Coordinates of N, CA and C in Angstrom, one line a residue:
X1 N 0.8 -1.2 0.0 CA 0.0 0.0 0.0 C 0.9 1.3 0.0
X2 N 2.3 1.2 0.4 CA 3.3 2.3 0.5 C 2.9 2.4 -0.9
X3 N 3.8 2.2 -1.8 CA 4.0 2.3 -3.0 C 2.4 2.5 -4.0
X4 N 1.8 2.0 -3.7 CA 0.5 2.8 -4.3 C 0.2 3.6 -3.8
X5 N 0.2 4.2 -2.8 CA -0.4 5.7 -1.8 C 0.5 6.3 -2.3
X6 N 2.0 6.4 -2.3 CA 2.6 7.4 -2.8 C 2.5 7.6 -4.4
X7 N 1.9 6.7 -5.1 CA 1.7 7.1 -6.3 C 0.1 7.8 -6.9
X8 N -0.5 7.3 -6.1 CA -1.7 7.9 -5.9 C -1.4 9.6 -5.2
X9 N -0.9 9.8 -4.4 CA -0.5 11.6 -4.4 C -0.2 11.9 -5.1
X10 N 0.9 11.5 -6.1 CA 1.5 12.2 -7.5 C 0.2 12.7 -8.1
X11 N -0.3 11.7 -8.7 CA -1.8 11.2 -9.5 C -2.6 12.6 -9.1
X12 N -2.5 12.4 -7.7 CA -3.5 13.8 -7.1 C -3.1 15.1 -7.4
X13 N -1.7 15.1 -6.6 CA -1.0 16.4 -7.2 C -1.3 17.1 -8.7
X14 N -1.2 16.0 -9.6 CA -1.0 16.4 -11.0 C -2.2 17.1 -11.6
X15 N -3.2 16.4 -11.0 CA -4.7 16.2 -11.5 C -5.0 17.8 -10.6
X16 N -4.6 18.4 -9.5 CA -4.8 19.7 -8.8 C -4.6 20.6 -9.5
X17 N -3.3 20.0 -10.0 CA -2.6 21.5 -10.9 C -2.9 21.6 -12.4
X18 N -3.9 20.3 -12.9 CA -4.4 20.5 -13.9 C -5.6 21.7 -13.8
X19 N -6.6 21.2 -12.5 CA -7.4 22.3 -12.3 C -7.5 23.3 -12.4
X20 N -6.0 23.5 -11.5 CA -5.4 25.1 -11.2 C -5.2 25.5 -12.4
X21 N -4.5 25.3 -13.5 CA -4.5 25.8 -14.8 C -6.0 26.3 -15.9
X22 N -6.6 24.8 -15.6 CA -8.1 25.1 -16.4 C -8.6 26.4 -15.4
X23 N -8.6 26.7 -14.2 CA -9.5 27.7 -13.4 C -8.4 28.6 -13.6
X24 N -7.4 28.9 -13.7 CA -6.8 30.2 -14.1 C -7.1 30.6 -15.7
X25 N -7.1 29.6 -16.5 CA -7.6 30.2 -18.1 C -9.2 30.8 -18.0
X26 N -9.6 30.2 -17.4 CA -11.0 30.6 -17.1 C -11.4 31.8 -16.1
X27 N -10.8 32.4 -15.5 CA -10.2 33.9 -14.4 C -10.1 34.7 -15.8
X28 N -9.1 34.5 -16.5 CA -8.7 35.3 -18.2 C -10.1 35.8 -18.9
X29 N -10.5 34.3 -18.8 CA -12.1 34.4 -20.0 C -13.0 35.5 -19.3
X30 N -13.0 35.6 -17.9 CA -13.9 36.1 -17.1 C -13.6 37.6 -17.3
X31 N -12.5 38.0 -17.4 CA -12.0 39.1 -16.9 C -12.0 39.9 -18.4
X32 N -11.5 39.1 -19.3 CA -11.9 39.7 -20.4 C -13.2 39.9 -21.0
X33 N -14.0 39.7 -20.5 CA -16.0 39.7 -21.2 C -16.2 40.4 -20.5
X34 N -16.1 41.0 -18.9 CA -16.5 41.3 -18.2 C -15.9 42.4 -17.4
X35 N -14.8 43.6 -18.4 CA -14.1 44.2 -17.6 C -14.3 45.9 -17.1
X36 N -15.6 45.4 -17.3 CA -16.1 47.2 -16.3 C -17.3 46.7 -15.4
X37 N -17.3 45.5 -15.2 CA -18.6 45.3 -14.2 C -17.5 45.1 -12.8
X38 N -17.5 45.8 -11.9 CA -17.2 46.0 -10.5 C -17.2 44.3 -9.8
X39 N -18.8 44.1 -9.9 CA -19.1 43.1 -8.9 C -18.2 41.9 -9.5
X40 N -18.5 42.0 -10.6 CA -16.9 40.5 -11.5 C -16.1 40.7 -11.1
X41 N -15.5 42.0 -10.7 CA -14.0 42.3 -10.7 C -13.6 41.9 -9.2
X42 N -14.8 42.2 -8.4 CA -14.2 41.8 -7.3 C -14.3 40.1 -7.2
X43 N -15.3 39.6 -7.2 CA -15.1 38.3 -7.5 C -14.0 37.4 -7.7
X44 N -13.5 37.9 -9.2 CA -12.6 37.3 -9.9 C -11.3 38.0 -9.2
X45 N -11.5 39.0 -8.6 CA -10.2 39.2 -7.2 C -10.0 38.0 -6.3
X46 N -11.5 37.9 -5.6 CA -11.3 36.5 -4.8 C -11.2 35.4 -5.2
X47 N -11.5 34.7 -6.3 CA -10.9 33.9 -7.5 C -9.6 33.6 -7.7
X48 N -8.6 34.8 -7.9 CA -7.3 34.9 -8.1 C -6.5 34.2 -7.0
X49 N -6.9 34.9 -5.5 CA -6.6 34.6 -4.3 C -6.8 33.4 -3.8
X50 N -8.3 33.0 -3.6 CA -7.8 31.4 -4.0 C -7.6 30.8 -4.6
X51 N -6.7 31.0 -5.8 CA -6.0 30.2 -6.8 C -5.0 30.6 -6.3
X52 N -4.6 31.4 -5.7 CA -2.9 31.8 -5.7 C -2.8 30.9 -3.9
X53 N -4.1 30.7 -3.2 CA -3.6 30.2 -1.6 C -3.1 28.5 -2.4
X54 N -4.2 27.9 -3.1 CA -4.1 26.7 -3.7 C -2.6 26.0 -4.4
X55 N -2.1 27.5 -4.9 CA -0.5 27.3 -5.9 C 0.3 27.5 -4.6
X56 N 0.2 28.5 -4.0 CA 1.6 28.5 -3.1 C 1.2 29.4 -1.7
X57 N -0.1 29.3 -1.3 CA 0.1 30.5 -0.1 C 0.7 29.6 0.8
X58 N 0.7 31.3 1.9 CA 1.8 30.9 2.7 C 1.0 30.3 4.1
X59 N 1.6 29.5 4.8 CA 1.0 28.7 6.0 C 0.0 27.7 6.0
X60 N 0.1 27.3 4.6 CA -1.1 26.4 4.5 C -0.5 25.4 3.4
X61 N -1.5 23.9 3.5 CA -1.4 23.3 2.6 C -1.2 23.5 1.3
X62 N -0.5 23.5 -0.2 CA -0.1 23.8 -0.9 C 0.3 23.3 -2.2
X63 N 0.1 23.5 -3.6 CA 1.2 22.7 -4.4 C 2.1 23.2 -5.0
X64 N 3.1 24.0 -3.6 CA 4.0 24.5 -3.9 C 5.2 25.1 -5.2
X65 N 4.0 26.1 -5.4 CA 4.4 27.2 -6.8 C 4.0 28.5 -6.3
X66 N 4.8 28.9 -5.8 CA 5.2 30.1 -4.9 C 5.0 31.1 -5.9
X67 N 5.9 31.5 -7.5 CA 5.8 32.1 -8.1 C 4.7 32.4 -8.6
X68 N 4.1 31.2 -9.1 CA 2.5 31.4 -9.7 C 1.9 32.0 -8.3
X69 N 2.0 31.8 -7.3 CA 1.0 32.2 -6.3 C 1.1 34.0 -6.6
X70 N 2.2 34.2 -6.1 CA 2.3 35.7 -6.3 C 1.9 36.0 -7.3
X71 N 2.1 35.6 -8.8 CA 1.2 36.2 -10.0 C -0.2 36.3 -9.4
X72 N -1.0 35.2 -9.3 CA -2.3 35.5 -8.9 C -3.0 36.2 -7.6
X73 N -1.7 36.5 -6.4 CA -2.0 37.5 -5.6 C -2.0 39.1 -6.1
X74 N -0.8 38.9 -7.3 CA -0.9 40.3 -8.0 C -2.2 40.7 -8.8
X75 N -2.4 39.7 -9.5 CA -3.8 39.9 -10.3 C -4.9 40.8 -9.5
X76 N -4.9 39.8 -8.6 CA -6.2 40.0 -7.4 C -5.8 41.7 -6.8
X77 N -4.6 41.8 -6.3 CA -4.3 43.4 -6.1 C -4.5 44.4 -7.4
X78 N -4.1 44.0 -8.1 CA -4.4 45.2 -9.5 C -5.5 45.5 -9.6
X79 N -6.7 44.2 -9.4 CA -8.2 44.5 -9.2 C -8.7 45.5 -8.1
X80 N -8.1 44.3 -7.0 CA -8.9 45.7 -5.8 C -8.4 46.9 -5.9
X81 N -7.3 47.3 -6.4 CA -6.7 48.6 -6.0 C -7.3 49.5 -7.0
X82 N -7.9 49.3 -8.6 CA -8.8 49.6 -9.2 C -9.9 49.8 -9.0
X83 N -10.9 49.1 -7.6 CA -12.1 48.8 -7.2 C -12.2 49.9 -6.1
X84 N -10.7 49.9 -5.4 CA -10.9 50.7 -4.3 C -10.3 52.2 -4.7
X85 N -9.4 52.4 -5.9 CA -9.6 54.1 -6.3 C -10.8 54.5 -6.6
X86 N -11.7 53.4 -7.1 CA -13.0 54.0 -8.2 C -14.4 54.3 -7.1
X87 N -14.1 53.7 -5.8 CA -15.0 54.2 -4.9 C -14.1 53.5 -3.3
X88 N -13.1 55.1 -3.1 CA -12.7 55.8 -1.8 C -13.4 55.3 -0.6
X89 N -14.8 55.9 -0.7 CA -15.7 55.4 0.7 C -16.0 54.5 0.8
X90 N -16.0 53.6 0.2 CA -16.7 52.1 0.4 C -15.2 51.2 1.1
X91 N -15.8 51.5 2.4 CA -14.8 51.2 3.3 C -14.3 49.2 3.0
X92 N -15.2 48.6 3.1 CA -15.3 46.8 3.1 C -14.6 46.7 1.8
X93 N -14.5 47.6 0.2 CA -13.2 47.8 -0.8 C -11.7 48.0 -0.4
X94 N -11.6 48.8 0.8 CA -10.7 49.5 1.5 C -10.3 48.4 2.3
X95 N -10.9 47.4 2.8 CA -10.6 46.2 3.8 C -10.0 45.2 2.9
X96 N -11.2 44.9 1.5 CA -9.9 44.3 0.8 C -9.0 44.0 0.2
X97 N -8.5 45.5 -0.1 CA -7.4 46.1 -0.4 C -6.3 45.9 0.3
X98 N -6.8 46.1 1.8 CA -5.5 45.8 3.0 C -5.2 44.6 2.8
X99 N -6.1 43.6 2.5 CA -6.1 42.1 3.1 C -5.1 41.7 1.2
X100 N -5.4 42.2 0.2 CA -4.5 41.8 -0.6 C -3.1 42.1 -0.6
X101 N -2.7 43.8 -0.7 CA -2.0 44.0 -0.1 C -0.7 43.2 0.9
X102 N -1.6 42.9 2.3 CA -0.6 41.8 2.8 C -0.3 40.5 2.2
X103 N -1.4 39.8 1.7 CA -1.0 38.3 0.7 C -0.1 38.4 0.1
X104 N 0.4 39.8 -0.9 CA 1.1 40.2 -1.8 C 2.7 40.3 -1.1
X105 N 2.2 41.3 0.0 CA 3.7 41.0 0.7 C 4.1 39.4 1.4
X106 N 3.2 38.7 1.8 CA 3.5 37.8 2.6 C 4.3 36.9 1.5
X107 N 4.0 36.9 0.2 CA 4.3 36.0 -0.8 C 5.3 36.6 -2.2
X108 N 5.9 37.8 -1.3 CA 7.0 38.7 -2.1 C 8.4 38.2 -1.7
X109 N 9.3 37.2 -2.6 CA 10.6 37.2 -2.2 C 11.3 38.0 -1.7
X110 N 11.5 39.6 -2.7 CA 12.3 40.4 -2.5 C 11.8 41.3 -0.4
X111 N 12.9 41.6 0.2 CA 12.4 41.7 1.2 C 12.0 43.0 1.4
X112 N 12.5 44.2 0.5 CA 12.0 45.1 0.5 C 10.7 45.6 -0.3
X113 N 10.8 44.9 -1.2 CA 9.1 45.0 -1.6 C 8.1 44.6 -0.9
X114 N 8.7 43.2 -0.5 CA 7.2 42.9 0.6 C 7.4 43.7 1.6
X115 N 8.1 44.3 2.6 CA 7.8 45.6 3.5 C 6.9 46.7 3.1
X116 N 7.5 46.8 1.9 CA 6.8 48.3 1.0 C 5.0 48.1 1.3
X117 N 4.6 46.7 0.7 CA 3.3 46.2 0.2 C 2.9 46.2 2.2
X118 N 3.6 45.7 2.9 CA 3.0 45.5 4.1 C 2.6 46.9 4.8
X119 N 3.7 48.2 4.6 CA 3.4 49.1 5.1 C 2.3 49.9 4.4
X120 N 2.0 49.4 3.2 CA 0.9 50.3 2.7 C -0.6 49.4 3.1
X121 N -0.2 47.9 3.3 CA -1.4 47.1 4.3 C -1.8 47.9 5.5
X122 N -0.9 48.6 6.0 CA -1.3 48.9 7.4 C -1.4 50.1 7.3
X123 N -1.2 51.4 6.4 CA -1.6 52.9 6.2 C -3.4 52.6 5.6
X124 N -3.3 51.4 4.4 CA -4.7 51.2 4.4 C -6.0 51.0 5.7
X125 N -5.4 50.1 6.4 CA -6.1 49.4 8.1 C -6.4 50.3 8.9
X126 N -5.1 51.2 8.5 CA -5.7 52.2 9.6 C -6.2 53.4 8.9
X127 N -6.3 53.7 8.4 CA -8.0 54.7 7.7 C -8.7 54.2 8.0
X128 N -9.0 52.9 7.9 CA -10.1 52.1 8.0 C -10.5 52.0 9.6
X129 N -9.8 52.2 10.3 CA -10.1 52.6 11.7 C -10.3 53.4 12.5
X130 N -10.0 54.2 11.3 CA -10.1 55.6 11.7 C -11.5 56.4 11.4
X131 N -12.1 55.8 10.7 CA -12.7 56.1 9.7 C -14.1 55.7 10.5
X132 N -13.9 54.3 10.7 CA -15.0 53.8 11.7 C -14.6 52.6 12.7
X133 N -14.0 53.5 13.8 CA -13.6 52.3 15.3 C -14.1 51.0 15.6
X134 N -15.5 51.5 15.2 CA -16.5 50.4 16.0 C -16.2 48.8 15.3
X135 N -15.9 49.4 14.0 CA -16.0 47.8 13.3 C -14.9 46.7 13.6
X136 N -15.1 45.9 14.4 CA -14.2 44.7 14.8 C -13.6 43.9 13.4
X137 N -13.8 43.9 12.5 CA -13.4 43.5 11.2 C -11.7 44.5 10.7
X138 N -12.4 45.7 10.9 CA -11.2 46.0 10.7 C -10.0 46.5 12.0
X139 N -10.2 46.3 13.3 CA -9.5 46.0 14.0 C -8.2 45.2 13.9
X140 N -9.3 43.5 13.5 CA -8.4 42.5 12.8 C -7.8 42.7 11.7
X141 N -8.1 43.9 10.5 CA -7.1 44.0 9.9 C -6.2 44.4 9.8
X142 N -6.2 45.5 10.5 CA -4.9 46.6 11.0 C -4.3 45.6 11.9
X143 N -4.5 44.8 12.8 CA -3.2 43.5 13.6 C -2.8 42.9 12.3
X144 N -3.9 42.2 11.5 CA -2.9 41.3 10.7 C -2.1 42.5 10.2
X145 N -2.4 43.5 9.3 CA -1.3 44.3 8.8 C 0.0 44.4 9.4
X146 N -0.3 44.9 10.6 CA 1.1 44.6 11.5 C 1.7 43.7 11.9
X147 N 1.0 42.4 11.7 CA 2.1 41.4 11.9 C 2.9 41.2 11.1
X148 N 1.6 41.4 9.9 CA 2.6 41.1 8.2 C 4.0 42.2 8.0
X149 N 3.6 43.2 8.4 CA 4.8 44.3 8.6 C 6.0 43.6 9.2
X150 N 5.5 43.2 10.6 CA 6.5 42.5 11.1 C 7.7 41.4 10.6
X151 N 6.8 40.4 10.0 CA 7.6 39.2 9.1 C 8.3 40.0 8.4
X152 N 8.2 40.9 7.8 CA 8.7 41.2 6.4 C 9.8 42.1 7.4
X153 N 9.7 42.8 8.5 CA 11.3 43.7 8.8 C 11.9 42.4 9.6
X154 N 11.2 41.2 10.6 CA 12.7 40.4 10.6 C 12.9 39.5 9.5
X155 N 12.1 39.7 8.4 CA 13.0 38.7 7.5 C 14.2 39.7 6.9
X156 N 14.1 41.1 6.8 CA 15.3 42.0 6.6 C 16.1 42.4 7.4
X157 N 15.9 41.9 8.6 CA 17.1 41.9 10.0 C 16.6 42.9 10.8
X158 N 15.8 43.4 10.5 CA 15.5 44.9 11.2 C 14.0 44.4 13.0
X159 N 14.9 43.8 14.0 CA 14.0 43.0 14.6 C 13.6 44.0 15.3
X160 N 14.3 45.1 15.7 CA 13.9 46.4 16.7 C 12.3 46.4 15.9
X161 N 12.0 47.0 14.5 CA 10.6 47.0 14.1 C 10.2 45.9 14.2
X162 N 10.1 44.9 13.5 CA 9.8 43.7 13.9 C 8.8 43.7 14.9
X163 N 9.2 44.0 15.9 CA 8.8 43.6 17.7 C 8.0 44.6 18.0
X164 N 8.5 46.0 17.2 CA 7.3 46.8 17.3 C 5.4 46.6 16.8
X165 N 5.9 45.9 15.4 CA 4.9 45.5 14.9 C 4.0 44.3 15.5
X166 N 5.1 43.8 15.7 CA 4.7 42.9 16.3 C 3.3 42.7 17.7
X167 N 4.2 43.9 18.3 CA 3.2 44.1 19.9 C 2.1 45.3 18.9
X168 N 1.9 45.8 18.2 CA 0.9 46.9 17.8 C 0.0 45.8 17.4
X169 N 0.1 44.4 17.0 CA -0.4 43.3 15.9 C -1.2 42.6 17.3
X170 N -0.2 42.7 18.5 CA -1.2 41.8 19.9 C -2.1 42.7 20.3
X171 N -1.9 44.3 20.3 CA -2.5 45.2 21.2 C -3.8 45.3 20.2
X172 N -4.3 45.0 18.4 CA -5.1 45.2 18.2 C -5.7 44.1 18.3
X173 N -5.6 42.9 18.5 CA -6.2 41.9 18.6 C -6.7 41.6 20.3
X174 N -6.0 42.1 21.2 CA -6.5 42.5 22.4 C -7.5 43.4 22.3
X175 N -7.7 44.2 21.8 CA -8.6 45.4 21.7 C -9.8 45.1 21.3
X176 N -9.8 44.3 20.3 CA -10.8 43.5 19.6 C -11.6 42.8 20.6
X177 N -10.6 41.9 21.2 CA -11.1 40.5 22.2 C -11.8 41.8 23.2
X178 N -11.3 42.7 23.9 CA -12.0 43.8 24.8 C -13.1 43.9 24.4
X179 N -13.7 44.4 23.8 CA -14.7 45.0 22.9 C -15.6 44.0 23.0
X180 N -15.6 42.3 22.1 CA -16.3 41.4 22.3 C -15.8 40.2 22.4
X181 N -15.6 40.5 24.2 CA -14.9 38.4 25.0 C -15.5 37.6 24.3
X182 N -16.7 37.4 23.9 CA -17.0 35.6 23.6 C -17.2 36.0 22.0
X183 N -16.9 36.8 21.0 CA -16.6 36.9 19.7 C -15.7 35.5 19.5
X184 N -15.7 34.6 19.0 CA -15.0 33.4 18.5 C -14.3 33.8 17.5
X185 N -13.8 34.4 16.8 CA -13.3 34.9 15.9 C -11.8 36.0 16.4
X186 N -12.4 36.6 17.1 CA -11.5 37.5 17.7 C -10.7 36.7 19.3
X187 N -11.2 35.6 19.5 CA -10.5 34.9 20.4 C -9.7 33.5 19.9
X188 N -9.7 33.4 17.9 CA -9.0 33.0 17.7 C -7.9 33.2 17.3
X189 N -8.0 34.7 16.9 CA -7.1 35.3 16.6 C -6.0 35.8 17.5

């Protein structure tokens, strides 16, 4: 059964990344018939993203194609960042702008690009908190922003920030938990 189970994952593997290719040709088809309708565009944002967690995101199961992942994290950013110049106020645009943003850094080799992408994750997060406190949604996105900040200054040696970001990343997810103790969501976090 060794030797057939291991060849049965190949089998699987191959057959995933077949999919992953037919559903990225088909992202293309989408995007081209459909490139001034908003609500596709964001869609096919979230589309991109999970095709790009599927190829290579980071912390999770994977079929390790790192590069393709970042293509498809880029896609999905070029979208929202088009979605969220074309309407400023529409704050939940603005949230998933932050949240690509970070993917993009989290999944950026170079170490100063993904800082770059992380610090504009967290200038996005926080408008967005600024803008309206109350929403525990974006609490959690301004911590994730800062943690993502964080990875990306100790992966460039810089741990002094790092640790800053770091504790700004516990203090908003504490804030969160304050606000609503039995929130399950914010006590997973």
């Amino acid at each position: 059964a060794g030797a057939l189970g291991k060849g049965f994952s190949v089998v699987a593997t191959e057959v995933r990344k077949l999919l992953v290719q037919r559903a990225a040709k088909y992202l293309d088809l989408l995007a081209a018939e459909a490139p001034a309708n908003a609500e596709v565009a964001r869609d096919l944002a979230e589309a991109h993203e999970r095709l790009a967690d599927v190829l290579g995101g980071s912390g999770m199961a994977n079929l390790g194609d790192p590069p393709a992942a970042l293509a498809h994290y880029r896609r999905a950013l070029a979208m929202r960042e088009q979605l969220a110049s074309g309407r400023p106020l529409d704050l939940d645009l603005q949230r998933e702008l932050a949240a690509s943003l970070r993917k993009v850094a989290r999944a950026e080799p170079d170490g100063a690009t993904a800082l770059g992408f992380a610090r504009r994750a967290v200038a996005v997060a926080t408008a967005l908190t600024t803008a309206d406190p109350g929403r525990p949604e974006f609490l959690s996105e301004l911590a994730a922003a800062h943690y993502t900040a964080g990875i990306a200054q100790a992966n460039s040696g810089d741990f002094a920030a790092a640790l800053a970001s770091y504790r700004a990343a516990a203090e908003g997810h504490q804030l969160r938990l304050d606000r609503a103790p039995r929130d399950q969501e914010a006590l997973r976090d």
